[in-house]
Amino acid sequence: MNAFYITIPIALAISAAAFAVLLVSLRKGQYKDIEAAKYRIFFDEDK
Amino acid sequence: MSASPSVSVQNFCTHCGNLIEGKEIVSKETGKLFCCEGCRSVSSLIDRLGKGHFYNIKGPAKIGRVSLTQADDAYLDHDSVMRKFTSPSGEANLEVIIEIRNIHCSACVWLNEKILMETEGIVSSVLNFSSGRARIVFDPAKIRLSEILAVIRSIGYEPALFADEKNSPVNTELDSALKRIVTAAFCAGNIMLFSAALYLGYFSGITAEFKRMFHYISWALATPVYLYSGKPFMQGAFRSLKNRYLNMDFLIFTGISIAYFYSVFVTLTDKGEVYFDTVCLIYLVVLTGRYMEMRARRTAQNRVSSLLCRLPEKTIILRNGASEDEIPSENVVKGDVMKILPGMRVPVDAILTSYKAKLDESVLTGESLPSEKSAGDRIPAGSICVDSHFLCRAVNNYHDSSLSSLKKKLEGLALEKPRIQLIAERFSSKFIAFVFITAGATFLFWYFTKGNLEIALVNFISVLIVACPCALGIAVPAALVTNHIMNAERGILLKNPSIIDALRKIRRIYFDKTGTLTENMLEIIETTVPDFFFAPVYLAEKNSNHTVAKSICAFLKTKNIYSKLENYNLITSSYAKGQGLSVKMESGASELNMKIGSAEFSGVDKSLEKEGGVVAYLSVNGDYKGYFLFKEKIRPEVPALIAKLKKLGKEIAILSGDKELNVRKVADELGITRFHFEMKPEDKAAILDDDRLHGVTTIMTGDGINDSLSISKAAVGISHDHGEDISIDNSEIVLLNGRLDGISTVIELAEITDRVVKENIIISLGYNLIMIPLAAAGFMLPVICALFMTMSSLTVILNSSSIFFRGRNL
């Protein structure tokens, strides 16, 4: 059972990292125009 | 020899993809076919710029036909406009938001971005797909605002400056609400891992060591939720204490605080169970409900502000009686001599200095036919010049004119309006007091009978949490949000979601006539003009802006006249004010002198005059050839709407500023027995006031400035998107697709929603009424209480979603 003392902090650290990434993407405004991404891939063709 | 046009073959425009009606236009360089000159010139510009990829992205999709508008935006470079619409970006650059109105598809976005990016002086341009707004950063030293708009116009789109609301309180509030939810969700998700272990441990045993560790981890996870996610509740609770008025925030915050601090106490003393998970879950559920409601409201506001963001109007001022100068209308001051061109609006009250003028005052008086003014007459602000241009002198400043004072009056009225949603809040306030009394009694009972603080405290929290009117709190908003979405999908915008309360009590519905029940165009119901003259008449009337002329052209377009147009050649055309049009044209060797207008003007004998409406007579070379009889055209969806509203048991009435004869005709046709005519805005408002005094709930539907006062007086004001800004401003409901049948949809959806709200309240109160006695009697653990509470919220949300199902056929 002593494994808990290692696995629980690891699990919490991983989820905290995911949470941090989510906060960054929120701050960058990635959810402001969720329509755009699926169209913009077609725009790059002629570059 | 003339080429025979191919009307029978179906050709589609290379640019816009629409069916080519009438004669196609062939590009000289490429041989491509176009439906109109606008499409051809835009397409050749796109080819010239090497942006043909546009057509690959677009595919066969249809976009709107291009109407190249000649707009002079020079006045936009005025300082006051720049200040209002731009914000600094970086060191020397400015940022502006331009709403592009006719974005149809991703190809439009692509084209606009490309062209803008390649324009000298533009640093970046990003178009938002869902809103159609471009955020453009530009260097004011290299390019002017008016030039940016000209670029967008040149490729056939309609730009409009949009006053930025990036830092508006609503948007920041929404952003932080999302962060609070995300935080609560993250912590709640993780805390449940440990709570599940603790629940199992409660039944099957757990070592004290792990129990303590899980308690501390839960504490660490619950603290950010309590302090950060719960901040709005904390603030609401303190506000409620300050105002001595119990609200839901106060109950939730008290319950959560007690659960939190009791759990801290347990964690520190190692005695009993913790309720940290309850703290996180309750906040998560309640915050999510509120976020949904806030977003619906924000969407509504956004759509209204984009309706209202029209470009500031401009006015031509004559300096020293000679040089013309264009300035924004708000800078017009008393004494300025203004030159008003056909189609322009008079910005301030003025005195006519030209000899004669013809004005459309329908926005102010509701009178459908233009009125004639002569020198020295007063011209009210807001009237539109119908014929040739005239000069007038401003009698007051822009902000004192009757137009803006009417607006101020309306703003004052809006504040007086009663808010409907208070009943639910008042009830929950009483309910909260009741919950506190019950919880207090529970605490005292257990403390004095058992003498045990923990048991007493646990039961106290159980009662508070199980009684927490969370479900009651979302009972109303959840249903309202669903209703809002349903309406939005049908092109109906509810500015205030709680309007359903008034909607289901509606007894009488008032309609404005001109522009609301009827279209602005007249319909030809009878003509005795021989087919032979259709083509020359069309040619003669084509260039006129008069309602009658436009109506004749719309009628003739359906008569297959295009092939004959080439046989005629227009020589001269002159317009006699209020009388008619006289035109000279040649056809082969013969010459036609046509007069289209009143009987007197066309030289028609009294005995041949036609009764019963607006009539235009045609004479050719002095011989009477026939007449066109017009009727106001009722909007196609109106008869069905009136029938449906009658079936719903509503009384219908017309309020019009027009003459009795015209109103009576429309009323008779629609089977409406109540109608009021020749009404001034104040008269309309007085009728609605009178109804309110007699307890009759009313809807007022209209579109003009003359309706805006009555719209704000009615219990529910409805306008449509072709309406004047001010009437849109003052109505609770805007029909964005311009279709009036939205009115019956709105009423029926409101009835369904109201039923759902009542069911929700019964469901949530039912949960509470069953659970509170059980919790008070000590049968429930706080954790189980929280579970039931979440379930009651879930039931309410599911029931609210049933509106989608119940209203699917509306």
Coordinates of C-alpha atoms in Angstrom, one line a residue, chain B residues 493-722:
Chain B
L493 CA -34.1 37.1 -30.8
L494 CA -35.3 37.4 -27.2
K495 CA -33.4 40.3 -25.6
N496 CA -34.6 39.5 -22.2
P497 CA -35.1 35.7 -21.6
S498 CA -37.6 36.3 -18.8
I499 CA -40.1 37.8 -21.2
I500 CA -42.0 34.6 -21.3
D501 CA -43.9 35.6 -18.2
A502 CA -45.6 38.4 -20.1
L503 CA -45.9 36.4 -23.3
R504 CA -48.2 33.8 -21.9
K505 CA -50.5 36.4 -20.5
I506 CA -50.9 38.2 -23.9
R507 CA -54.5 39.0 -24.7
R508 CA -54.2 41.6 -27.4
I509 CA -51.7 42.0 -30.2
Y510 CA -51.3 45.3 -32.0
F511 CA -49.7 45.7 -35.4
D512 CA -48.4 48.7 -37.2
K513 CA -49.6 48.7 -40.8
T514 CA -47.0 50.2 -43.1
G515 CA -43.9 48.1 -43.3
T516 CA -45.1 45.5 -40.8
L517 CA -48.4 44.0 -42.1
T518 CA -47.7 45.3 -45.6
E519 CA -44.6 45.4 -47.6
N520 CA -43.1 48.7 -48.7
M521 CA -43.8 47.8 -52.3
L522 CA -47.2 48.3 -53.9
E523 CA -48.9 45.4 -55.7
I524 CA -50.6 45.9 -59.1
I525 CA -54.0 44.2 -58.9
E526 CA -55.4 45.3 -62.2
T527 CA -54.1 46.8 -65.5
T528 CA -55.7 47.6 -68.8
V529 CA -52.4 48.5 -70.4
P530 CA -51.9 46.4 -73.6
D531 CA -48.9 43.9 -73.5
F532 CA -47.4 45.8 -76.3
F533 CA -46.5 48.8 -74.1
F534 CA -45.0 46.7 -71.2
A535 CA -41.4 46.9 -72.6
P536 CA -41.4 50.7 -73.2
V537 CA -43.0 51.4 -69.8
Y538 CA -40.4 49.3 -68.1
L539 CA -37.7 51.1 -69.9
A540 CA -39.2 54.4 -68.9
E541 CA -39.7 53.6 -65.2
K542 CA -36.5 51.6 -64.7
N543 CA -34.4 54.5 -63.5
S544 CA -36.9 56.1 -61.2
N545 CA -36.7 55.7 -57.4
H546 CA -40.4 56.3 -56.8
T547 CA -42.4 53.6 -55.1
V548 CA -44.9 53.5 -57.9
A549 CA -42.2 53.2 -60.5
K550 CA -40.4 50.5 -58.6
S551 CA -43.7 48.6 -58.1
I552 CA -44.5 48.8 -61.8
C553 CA -41.0 47.5 -62.7
A554 CA -41.3 44.6 -60.3
F555 CA -44.6 43.7 -61.9
L556 CA -43.4 44.0 -65.5
K557 CA -40.3 41.9 -64.8
T558 CA -42.5 38.9 -64.6
K559 CA -44.0 39.6 -68.0
N560 CA -41.2 38.3 -70.2
I561 CA -40.3 41.7 -71.7
Y562 CA -36.5 41.4 -71.9
S563 CA -36.4 40.3 -75.5
K564 CA -38.3 43.4 -76.6
L565 CA -36.3 46.0 -74.7
E566 CA -33.8 46.3 -77.5
N567 CA -36.4 47.7 -79.9
Y568 CA -36.7 50.9 -77.9
N569 CA -34.3 53.7 -77.3
L570 CA -34.8 56.2 -74.5
I571 CA -34.2 59.8 -75.6
T572 CA -35.4 62.0 -72.8
S573 CA -37.2 61.5 -69.5
S574 CA -38.5 64.1 -67.1
Y575 CA -40.3 63.9 -63.8
A576 CA -43.0 66.2 -62.6
K577 CA -43.2 66.2 -58.9
G578 CA -46.2 64.3 -57.5
Q579 CA -47.6 64.0 -61.0
G580 CA -45.8 61.5 -63.1
L581 CA -43.2 60.8 -65.6
S582 CA -43.1 61.9 -69.2
V583 CA -40.7 60.1 -71.5
K584 CA -39.7 60.3 -75.1
M585 CA -38.3 57.3 -76.8
E586 CA -37.9 56.0 -80.3
S587 CA -38.7 52.6 -81.8
G588 CA -37.4 52.1 -85.2
A589 CA -38.7 55.1 -87.2
S590 CA -41.5 55.9 -84.9
E591 CA -41.4 58.1 -81.8
L592 CA -43.3 57.5 -78.6
N593 CA -44.2 60.3 -76.2
M594 CA -45.3 58.5 -73.1
K595 CA -46.9 60.0 -70.0
I596 CA -47.3 57.8 -66.9
G597 CA -49.0 59.4 -63.9
S598 CA -52.1 60.9 -62.5
A599 CA -55.2 61.3 -64.7
E600 CA -54.7 65.0 -65.0
F601 CA -51.1 64.6 -65.9
S602 CA -51.6 62.0 -68.5
G603 CA -54.5 63.9 -70.0
V604 CA -57.1 61.2 -69.3
D605 CA -60.8 62.1 -69.5
K606 CA -62.6 62.3 -66.2
S607 CA -65.1 59.6 -67.3
L608 CA -62.4 57.0 -67.7
E609 CA -60.9 57.5 -64.1
K610 CA -60.7 54.4 -62.0
E611 CA -61.8 54.4 -58.4
G612 CA -60.5 52.5 -55.4
G613 CA -56.9 53.1 -54.7
V614 CA -53.7 54.4 -56.1
V615 CA -53.9 54.5 -59.9
A616 CA -51.3 55.4 -62.6
Y617 CA -52.5 56.2 -66.1
L618 CA -50.6 55.7 -69.3
S619 CA -51.0 57.8 -72.4
V620 CA -49.0 57.5 -75.6
N621 CA -48.8 60.4 -78.0
G622 CA -51.8 61.9 -76.2
D623 CA -54.0 58.8 -76.5
Y624 CA -55.1 57.0 -73.3
K625 CA -53.9 53.4 -73.3
G626 CA -54.8 52.1 -69.9
Y627 CA -54.1 52.2 -66.2
F628 CA -52.3 50.3 -63.4
L629 CA -54.3 49.9 -60.2
F630 CA -52.3 49.4 -57.1
K631 CA -52.9 47.9 -53.7
E632 CA -50.8 47.7 -50.7
K633 CA -49.2 44.3 -50.7
I634 CA -49.8 42.3 -47.5
R635 CA -46.8 40.2 -46.5
P636 CA -47.2 36.6 -47.6
E637 CA -46.9 35.1 -44.1
V638 CA -49.4 37.5 -42.5
P639 CA -52.8 35.9 -43.3
A640 CA -51.7 32.5 -41.9
L641 CA -50.3 34.3 -38.8
I642 CA -53.5 36.2 -38.1
A643 CA -55.5 33.0 -38.4
K644 CA -53.2 31.2 -36.1
L645 CA -53.2 34.0 -33.5
K646 CA -57.0 34.1 -33.6
K647 CA -57.1 30.3 -33.0
L648 CA -54.8 30.9 -30.0
G649 CA -57.6 33.2 -28.7
K650 CA -55.7 36.5 -29.1
E651 CA -57.4 39.8 -30.0
I652 CA -55.8 41.5 -33.0
A653 CA -55.8 45.2 -33.8
I654 CA -54.1 47.6 -36.1
L655 CA -52.5 50.9 -35.0
S656 CA -51.6 53.0 -38.0
G657 CA -50.7 56.5 -38.8
D658 CA -52.1 56.1 -42.3
K659 CA -55.5 57.3 -43.6
E660 CA -58.7 55.5 -42.8
L661 CA -59.4 54.1 -46.3
N662 CA -56.0 52.4 -46.6
V663 CA -56.1 51.0 -43.1
R664 CA -59.7 49.7 -43.6
K665 CA -58.8 47.9 -46.8
V666 CA -55.9 46.0 -45.1
A667 CA -58.1 45.3 -42.0
D668 CA -60.9 44.0 -44.2
E669 CA -58.6 41.8 -46.2
L670 CA -57.2 40.2 -43.0
G671 CA -60.5 40.0 -41.2
I672 CA -59.4 42.3 -38.5
T673 CA -62.3 44.3 -36.9
R674 CA -60.4 46.5 -34.5
F675 CA -58.3 49.2 -36.2
H676 CA -57.2 52.7 -35.4
F677 CA -56.1 55.1 -38.1
E678 CA -54.3 58.5 -38.4
M679 CA -52.6 57.8 -35.1
K680 CA -49.6 59.9 -33.9
P681 CA -46.9 58.1 -31.8
E682 CA -48.5 59.6 -28.7
D683 CA -51.9 58.3 -29.6
K684 CA -50.6 54.8 -30.1
A685 CA -48.8 55.0 -26.7
A686 CA -52.0 56.2 -25.1
I687 CA -53.9 53.2 -26.3
L688 CA -51.3 50.8 -24.9
D689 CA -51.3 52.7 -21.6
D690 CA -55.1 52.5 -21.4
D691 CA -54.9 48.7 -22.0
R692 CA -52.3 48.4 -19.2
L693 CA -54.6 50.3 -16.8
H694 CA -57.3 47.8 -17.6
G695 CA -55.1 44.9 -17.0
V696 CA -54.8 43.8 -20.6
T697 CA -51.4 42.4 -21.6
T698 CA -50.4 43.6 -25.0
I699 CA -47.9 43.0 -27.8
M700 CA -46.9 45.9 -30.1
T701 CA -45.3 45.0 -33.4
G702 CA -43.8 47.7 -35.5
D703 CA -40.7 48.9 -37.3
G704 CA -40.4 52.6 -37.4
I705 CA -39.5 55.4 -35.1
N706 CA -43.2 56.2 -34.8
D707 CA -43.8 52.9 -33.2
S708 CA -40.9 52.9 -30.8
L709 CA -42.7 54.8 -28.1
S710 CA -45.6 52.4 -28.2
I711 CA -43.3 49.4 -28.5
S712 CA -41.7 50.4 -25.1
K713 CA -45.2 50.9 -23.6
A714 CA -46.5 47.5 -24.5
A715 CA -45.9 44.5 -22.2
V716 CA -43.9 42.9 -25.1
G717 CA -42.5 45.0 -27.9
I718 CA -41.6 43.2 -31.2
S719 CA -39.7 44.7 -34.1
H720 CA -38.0 43.1 -37.1
D721 CA -34.6 43.5 -38.5
H722 CA -35.7 45.9 -41.2

